[in-house]
Coordinates of C-alpha atoms in Angstrom, one line a residue:
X797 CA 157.8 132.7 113.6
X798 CA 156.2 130.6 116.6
X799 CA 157.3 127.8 117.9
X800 CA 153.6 126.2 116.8
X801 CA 153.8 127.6 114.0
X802 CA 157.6 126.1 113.1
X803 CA 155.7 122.6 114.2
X804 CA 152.5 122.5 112.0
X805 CA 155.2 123.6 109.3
X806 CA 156.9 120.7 109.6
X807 CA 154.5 118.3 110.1
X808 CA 152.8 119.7 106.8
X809 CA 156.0 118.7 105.5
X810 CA 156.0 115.1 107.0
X811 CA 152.0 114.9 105.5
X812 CA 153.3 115.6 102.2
X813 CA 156.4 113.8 102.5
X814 CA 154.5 110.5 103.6
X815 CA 152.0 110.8 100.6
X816 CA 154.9 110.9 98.1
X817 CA 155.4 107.2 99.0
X818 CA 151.7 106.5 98.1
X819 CA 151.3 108.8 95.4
X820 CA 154.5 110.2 93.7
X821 CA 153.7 113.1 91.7
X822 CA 154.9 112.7 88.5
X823 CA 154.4 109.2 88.8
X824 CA 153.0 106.6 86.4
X825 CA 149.2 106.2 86.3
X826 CA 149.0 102.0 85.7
X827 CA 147.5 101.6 89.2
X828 CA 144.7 104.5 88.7
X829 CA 143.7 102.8 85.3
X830 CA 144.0 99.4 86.1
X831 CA 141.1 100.0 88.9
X832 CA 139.3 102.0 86.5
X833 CA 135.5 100.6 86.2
X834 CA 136.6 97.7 88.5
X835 CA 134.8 96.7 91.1
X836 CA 135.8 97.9 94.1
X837 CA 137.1 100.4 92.4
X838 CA 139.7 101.1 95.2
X839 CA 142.5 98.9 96.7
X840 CA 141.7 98.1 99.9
X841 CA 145.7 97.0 100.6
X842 CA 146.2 100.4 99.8
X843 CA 143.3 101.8 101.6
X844 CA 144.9 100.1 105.1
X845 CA 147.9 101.5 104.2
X846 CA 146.3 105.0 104.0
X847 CA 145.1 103.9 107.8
X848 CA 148.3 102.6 108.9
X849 CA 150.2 106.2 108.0
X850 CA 147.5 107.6 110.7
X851 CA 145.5 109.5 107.3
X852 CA 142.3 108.2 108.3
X853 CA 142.4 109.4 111.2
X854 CA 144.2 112.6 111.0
X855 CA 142.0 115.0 112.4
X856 CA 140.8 112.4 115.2
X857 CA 141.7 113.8 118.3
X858 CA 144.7 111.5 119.9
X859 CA 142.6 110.3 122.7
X860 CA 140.1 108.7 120.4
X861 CA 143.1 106.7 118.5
X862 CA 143.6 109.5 115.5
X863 CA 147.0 111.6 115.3
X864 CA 145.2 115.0 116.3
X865 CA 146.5 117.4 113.4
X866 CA 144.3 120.0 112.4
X867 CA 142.7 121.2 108.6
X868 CA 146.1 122.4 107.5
X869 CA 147.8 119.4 107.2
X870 CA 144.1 117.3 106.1
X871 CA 144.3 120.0 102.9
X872 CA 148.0 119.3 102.4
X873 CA 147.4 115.3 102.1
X874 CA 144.5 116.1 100.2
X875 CA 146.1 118.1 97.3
X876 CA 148.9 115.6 96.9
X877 CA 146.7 112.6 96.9
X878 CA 144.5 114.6 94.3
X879 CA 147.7 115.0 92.2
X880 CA 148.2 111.5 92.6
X881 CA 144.5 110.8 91.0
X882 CA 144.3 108.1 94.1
X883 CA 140.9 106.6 94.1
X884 CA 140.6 105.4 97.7
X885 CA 137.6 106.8 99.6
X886 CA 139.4 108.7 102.0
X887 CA 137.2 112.1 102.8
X888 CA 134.3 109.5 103.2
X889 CA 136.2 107.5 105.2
X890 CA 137.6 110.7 107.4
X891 CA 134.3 111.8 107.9
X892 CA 133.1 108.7 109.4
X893 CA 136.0 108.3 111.5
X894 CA 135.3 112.0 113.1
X895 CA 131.5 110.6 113.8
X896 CA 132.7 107.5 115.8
X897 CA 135.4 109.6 117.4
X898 CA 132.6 112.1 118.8
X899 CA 130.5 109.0 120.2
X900 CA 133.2 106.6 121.1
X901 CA 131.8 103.9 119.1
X902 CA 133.9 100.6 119.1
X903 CA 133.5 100.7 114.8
X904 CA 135.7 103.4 115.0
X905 CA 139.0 100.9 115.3
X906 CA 138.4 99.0 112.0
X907 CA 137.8 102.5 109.9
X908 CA 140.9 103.6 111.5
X909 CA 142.7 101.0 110.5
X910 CA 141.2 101.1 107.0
X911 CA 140.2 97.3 107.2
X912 CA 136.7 98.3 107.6
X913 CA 134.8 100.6 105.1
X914 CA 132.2 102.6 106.4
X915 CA 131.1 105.2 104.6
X916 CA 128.3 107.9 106.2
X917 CA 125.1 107.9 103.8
X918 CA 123.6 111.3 104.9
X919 CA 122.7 113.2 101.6
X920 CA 118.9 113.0 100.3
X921 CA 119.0 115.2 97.4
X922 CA 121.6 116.4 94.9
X923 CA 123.1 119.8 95.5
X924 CA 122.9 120.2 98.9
X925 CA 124.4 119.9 102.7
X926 CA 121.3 119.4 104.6
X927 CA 120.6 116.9 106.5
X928 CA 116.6 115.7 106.3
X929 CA 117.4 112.2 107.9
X930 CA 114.0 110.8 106.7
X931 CA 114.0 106.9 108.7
X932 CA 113.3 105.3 104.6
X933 CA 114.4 108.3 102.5
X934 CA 117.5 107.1 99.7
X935 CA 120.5 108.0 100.7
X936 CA 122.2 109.1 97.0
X937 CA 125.8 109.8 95.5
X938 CA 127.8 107.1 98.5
X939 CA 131.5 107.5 96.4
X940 CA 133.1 103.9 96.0
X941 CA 130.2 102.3 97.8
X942 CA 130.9 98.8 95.9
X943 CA 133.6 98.9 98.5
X944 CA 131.7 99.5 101.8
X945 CA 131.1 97.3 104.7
X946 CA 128.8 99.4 106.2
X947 CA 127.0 102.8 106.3
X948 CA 126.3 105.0 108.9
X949 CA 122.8 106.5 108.8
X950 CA 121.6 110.1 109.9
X951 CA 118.1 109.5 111.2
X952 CA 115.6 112.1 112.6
X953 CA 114.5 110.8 115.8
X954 CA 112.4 113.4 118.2
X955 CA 114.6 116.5 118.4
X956 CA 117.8 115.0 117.9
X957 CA 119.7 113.2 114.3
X958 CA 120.4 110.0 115.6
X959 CA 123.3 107.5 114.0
X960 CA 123.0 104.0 113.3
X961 CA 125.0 101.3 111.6
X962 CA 123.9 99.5 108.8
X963 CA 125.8 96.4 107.7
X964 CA 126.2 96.7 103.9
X965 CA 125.7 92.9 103.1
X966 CA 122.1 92.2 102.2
X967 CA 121.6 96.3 102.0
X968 CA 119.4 97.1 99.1
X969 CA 122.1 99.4 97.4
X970 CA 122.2 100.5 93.8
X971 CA 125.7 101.3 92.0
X972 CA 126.7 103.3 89.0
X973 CA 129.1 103.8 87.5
X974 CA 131.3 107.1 87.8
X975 CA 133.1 108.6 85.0
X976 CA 136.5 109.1 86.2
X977 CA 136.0 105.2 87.0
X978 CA 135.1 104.8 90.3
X979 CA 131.4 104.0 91.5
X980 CA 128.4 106.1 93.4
X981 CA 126.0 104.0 95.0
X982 CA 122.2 105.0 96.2
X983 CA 121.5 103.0 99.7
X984 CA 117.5 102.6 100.9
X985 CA 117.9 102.1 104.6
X986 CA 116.5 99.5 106.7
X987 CA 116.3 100.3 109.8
X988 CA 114.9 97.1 111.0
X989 CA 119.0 95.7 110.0
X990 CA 120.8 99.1 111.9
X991 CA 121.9 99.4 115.5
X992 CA 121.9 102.6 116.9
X993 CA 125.1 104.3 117.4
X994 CA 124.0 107.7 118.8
X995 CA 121.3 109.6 120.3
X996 CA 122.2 112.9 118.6
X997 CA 125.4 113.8 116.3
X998 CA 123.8 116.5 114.6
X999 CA 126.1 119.7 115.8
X1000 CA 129.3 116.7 115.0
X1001 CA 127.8 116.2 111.3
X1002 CA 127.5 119.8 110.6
X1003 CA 131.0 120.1 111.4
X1004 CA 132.5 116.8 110.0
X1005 CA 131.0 118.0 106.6
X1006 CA 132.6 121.2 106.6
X1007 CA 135.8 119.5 107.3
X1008 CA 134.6 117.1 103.8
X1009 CA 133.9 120.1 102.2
X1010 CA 137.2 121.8 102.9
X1011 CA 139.1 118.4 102.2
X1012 CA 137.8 118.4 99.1
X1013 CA 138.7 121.3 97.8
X1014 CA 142.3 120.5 98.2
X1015 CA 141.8 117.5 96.2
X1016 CA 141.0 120.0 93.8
X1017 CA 143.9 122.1 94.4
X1018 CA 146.2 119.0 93.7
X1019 CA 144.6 118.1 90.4
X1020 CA 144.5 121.8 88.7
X1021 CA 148.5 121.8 89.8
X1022 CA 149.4 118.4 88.8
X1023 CA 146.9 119.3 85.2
X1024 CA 148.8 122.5 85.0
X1025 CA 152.4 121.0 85.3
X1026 CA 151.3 118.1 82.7
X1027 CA 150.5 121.2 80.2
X1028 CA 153.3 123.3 80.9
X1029 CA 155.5 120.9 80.1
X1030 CA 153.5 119.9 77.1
X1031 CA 153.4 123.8 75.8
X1032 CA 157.6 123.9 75.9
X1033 CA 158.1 120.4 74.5
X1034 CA 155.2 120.4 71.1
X1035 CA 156.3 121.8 67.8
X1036 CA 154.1 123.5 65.2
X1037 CA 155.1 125.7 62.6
X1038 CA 158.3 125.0 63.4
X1039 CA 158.1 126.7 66.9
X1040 CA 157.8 125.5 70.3
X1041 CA 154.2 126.5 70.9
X1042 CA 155.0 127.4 74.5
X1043 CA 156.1 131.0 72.6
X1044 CA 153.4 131.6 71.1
X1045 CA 152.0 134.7 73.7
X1046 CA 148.8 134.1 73.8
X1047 CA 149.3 130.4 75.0
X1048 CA 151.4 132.0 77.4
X1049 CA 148.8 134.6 78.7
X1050 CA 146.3 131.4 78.9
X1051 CA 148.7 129.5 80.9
X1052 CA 149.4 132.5 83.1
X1053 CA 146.0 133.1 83.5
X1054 CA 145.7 129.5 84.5
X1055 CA 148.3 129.9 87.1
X1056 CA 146.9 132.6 89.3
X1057 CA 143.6 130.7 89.4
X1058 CA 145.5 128.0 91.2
X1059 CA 147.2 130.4 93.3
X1060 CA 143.8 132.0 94.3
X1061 CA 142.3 128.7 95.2
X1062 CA 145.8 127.6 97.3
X1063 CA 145.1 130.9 99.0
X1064 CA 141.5 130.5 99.8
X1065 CA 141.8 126.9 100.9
X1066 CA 144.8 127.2 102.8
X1067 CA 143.2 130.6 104.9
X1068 CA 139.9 127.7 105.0
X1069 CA 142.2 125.3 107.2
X1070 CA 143.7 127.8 109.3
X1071 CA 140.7 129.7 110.2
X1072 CA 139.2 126.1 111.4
X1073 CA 142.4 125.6 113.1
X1074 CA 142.4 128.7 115.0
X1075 CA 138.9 127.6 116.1
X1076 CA 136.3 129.1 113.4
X1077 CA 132.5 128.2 114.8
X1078 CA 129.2 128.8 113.4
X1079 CA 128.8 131.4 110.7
X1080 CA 133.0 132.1 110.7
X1081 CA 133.3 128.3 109.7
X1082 CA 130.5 128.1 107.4
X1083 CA 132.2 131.4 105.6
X1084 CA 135.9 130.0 105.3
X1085 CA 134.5 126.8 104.1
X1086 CA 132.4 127.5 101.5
X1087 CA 135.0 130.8 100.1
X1088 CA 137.6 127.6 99.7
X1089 CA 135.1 125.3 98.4
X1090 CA 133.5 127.9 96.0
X1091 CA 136.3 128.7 94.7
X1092 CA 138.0 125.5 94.4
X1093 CA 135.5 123.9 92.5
X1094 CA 134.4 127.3 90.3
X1095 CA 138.6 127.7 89.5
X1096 CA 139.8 124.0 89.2
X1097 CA 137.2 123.1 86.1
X1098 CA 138.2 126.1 84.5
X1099 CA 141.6 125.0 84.8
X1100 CA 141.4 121.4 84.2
X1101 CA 139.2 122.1 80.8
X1102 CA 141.7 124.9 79.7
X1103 CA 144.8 122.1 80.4
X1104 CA 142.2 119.7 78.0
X1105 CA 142.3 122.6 75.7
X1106 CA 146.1 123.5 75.1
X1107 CA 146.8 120.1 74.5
X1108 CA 144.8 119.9 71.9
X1109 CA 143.2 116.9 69.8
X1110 CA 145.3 114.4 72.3
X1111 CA 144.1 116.0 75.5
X1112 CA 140.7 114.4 74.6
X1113 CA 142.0 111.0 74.1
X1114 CA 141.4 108.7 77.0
X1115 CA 144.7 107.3 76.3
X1116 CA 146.8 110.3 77.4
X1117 CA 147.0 111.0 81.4
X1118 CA 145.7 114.9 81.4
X1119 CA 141.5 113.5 81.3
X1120 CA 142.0 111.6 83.9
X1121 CA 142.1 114.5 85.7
X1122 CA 139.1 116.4 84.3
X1123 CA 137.3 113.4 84.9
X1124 CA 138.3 113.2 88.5
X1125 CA 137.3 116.5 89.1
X1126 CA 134.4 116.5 87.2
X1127 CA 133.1 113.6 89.9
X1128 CA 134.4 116.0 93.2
X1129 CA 133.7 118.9 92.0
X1130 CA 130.2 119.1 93.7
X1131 CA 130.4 116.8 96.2
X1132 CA 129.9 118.4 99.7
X1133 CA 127.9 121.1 98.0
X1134 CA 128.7 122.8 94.6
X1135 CA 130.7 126.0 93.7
X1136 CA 126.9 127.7 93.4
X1137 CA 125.4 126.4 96.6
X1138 CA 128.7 127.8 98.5
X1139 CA 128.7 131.0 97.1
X1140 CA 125.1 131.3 98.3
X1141 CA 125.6 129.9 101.8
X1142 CA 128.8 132.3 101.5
X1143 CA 126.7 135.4 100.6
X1144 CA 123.9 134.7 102.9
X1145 CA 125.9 134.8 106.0
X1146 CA 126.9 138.3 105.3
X1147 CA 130.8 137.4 106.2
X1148 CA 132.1 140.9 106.9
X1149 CA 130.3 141.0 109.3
X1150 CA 131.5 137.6 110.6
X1151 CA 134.1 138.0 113.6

């Protein structure tokens, strides 16, 4: 084993080691309810917390402020906040931070720091990862925009996608309400109230929401494992018939089923993060992305409706802990593109034939 490799081991290690402090898995679930269809939805103390442990920032080169770590360890936080059901925006927040980094903007300190929310309204449509930047087209689907201070807006301006800053106070912004909780908001900019941040970030955006994407999916990977745990030990615990049902064989084929789904989607995200490590461009990227994504979103509702199922009647109940993490990924699942438009982008770039 290389010595880089020994080091990104380890600091994997450290990433997880930090979230546990944040987001203890096996832990009690009272914070994650009690901001439940609250506005913000989110703790901000906690959100500047995230900031001060360098998360925000994690894939910020170190010159810019952030720590400089690659995909590997962003997937690694991401699955154990995911397990954690934490509701702060951080993969909004991330993405944001790696626009400012690429421009140097001074608004870069504050998202850093997680004091300042700034969340990137790009997406025009549902289903998609284009990015039209029509000057007075809605920007839909902002997660835990009761909570932002600002948006940063994609805008088409001659050949380039130019980025401005929109203040969120006075924004005309609509919320609704999400069903794991949280909130999505729809923003109509106003361009007349943004300052221009950059003449062109397009090439940074297309990669910044790869990076989401792949983010994303190991918050998936951390709430299939944390749902699958939750049933396993439900399976050996519940009686009926005067049997642990855990022996009944075909729970136990459904459970082992279960498992390897997981362990194809760890496998596919985690090959994701290194290939953009190692320095996947274009077409590779695209590829490794949307094979983790795909899959993570395709496997973890299968597995988070199957965990609903072998509970039984109390797995529907909002009351017991297991929903909450359908309902989470019910709200992820599709964001940065769906398991359907992956596997097309997937499929359309013919990726054996990708170098």
């Amino acid at each position: 084993m290389s010595a880089a490799t020994d080091d990104r081991t380890e600091s994997i290690r450290m990433i997880r080691d930090s979230a546990g402090a944040v987001a203890p898995r096996g832990g009690d679930t009272k914070r994650v309810r009690a901001l439940r269809f609250a506005s913000p939805g989110f703790d901000r103390g906690m959100l500047a917390q995230m900031g001060e442990l360098g998360w925000i920032g994690l894939a910020v080169p170190e010159e810019a402020g952030g720590a400089g770590l690659g995909m590997s360890e962003a997937v690694a936080l991401a699955e154990e906040l995911g397990a954690g059901l934490v509701p702060e925006p951080l993969v909004p927040m991330m993405l944001s931070a790696r626009l400012l980094a690429a421009v140097g903007h001074p608004a870069l300190e504050g998202v850093l720091s997680g004091k300042r929310v700034v969340l990137t309204a790009w997406q025009e449509r549902a289903d998609t990862l284009a990015v039209p930047g029509t000057p007075d087209g809605a920007r839909l689907f902002l997660p835990m925009a009761a909570g932002a201070d600002a948006f940063l807006l994609p805008i088409h301006q001659g050949a380039g996608l130019g980025l401005h800053l929109q203040e969120a106070k006075g924004a005309d912004l609509t919320l609704e309400k999400a069903m794991d909780g949280g909130n999505i908001g729809t923003l109509r900019p106003d361009l007349g109230r943004a300052s221009l941040v950059a003449e062109d970030v397009g090439d940074m955006l297309a990669i910044a929401l790869d990076e989401a994407a792949l983010v994303t999916s190991g918050l998936m990977l951390g709430l299939m494992e944390r749902a699958f745990a939750m049933t396993v030990d439900y399976l050996k615990t519940r009686q009926q018939f005067g049997r642990i049902i855990g022996t009944f064989q075909s729970l136990q084929h459904r459970a082992a089923d279960l498992k390897i789904h997981i362990a194809l989607t760890r496998a596919a995200v985690e090959a994701g993060a290194a290939a953009l490590d190692d320095g996947a461009t274009g077409a590779a990227r695209h590829a490794a992305v949307s094979k983790a994504k795909h899959r993570a979103a395709e496997s973890g509702m299968l597995v988070l409706r199957q965990c609903i199922q072998l509970h039984g009647g109390i797995g529907y109940t909002d009351e017991y802990d297991v929903g909450l993490f359908l309902r989470r990924g019910m709200v992820i699942m599709n964001q940065f593109g769906s398991a359907a438009l992956h596997r097309r982008r997937f499929m359309a770039l013919a990726p054996e034939d990708v170098e």
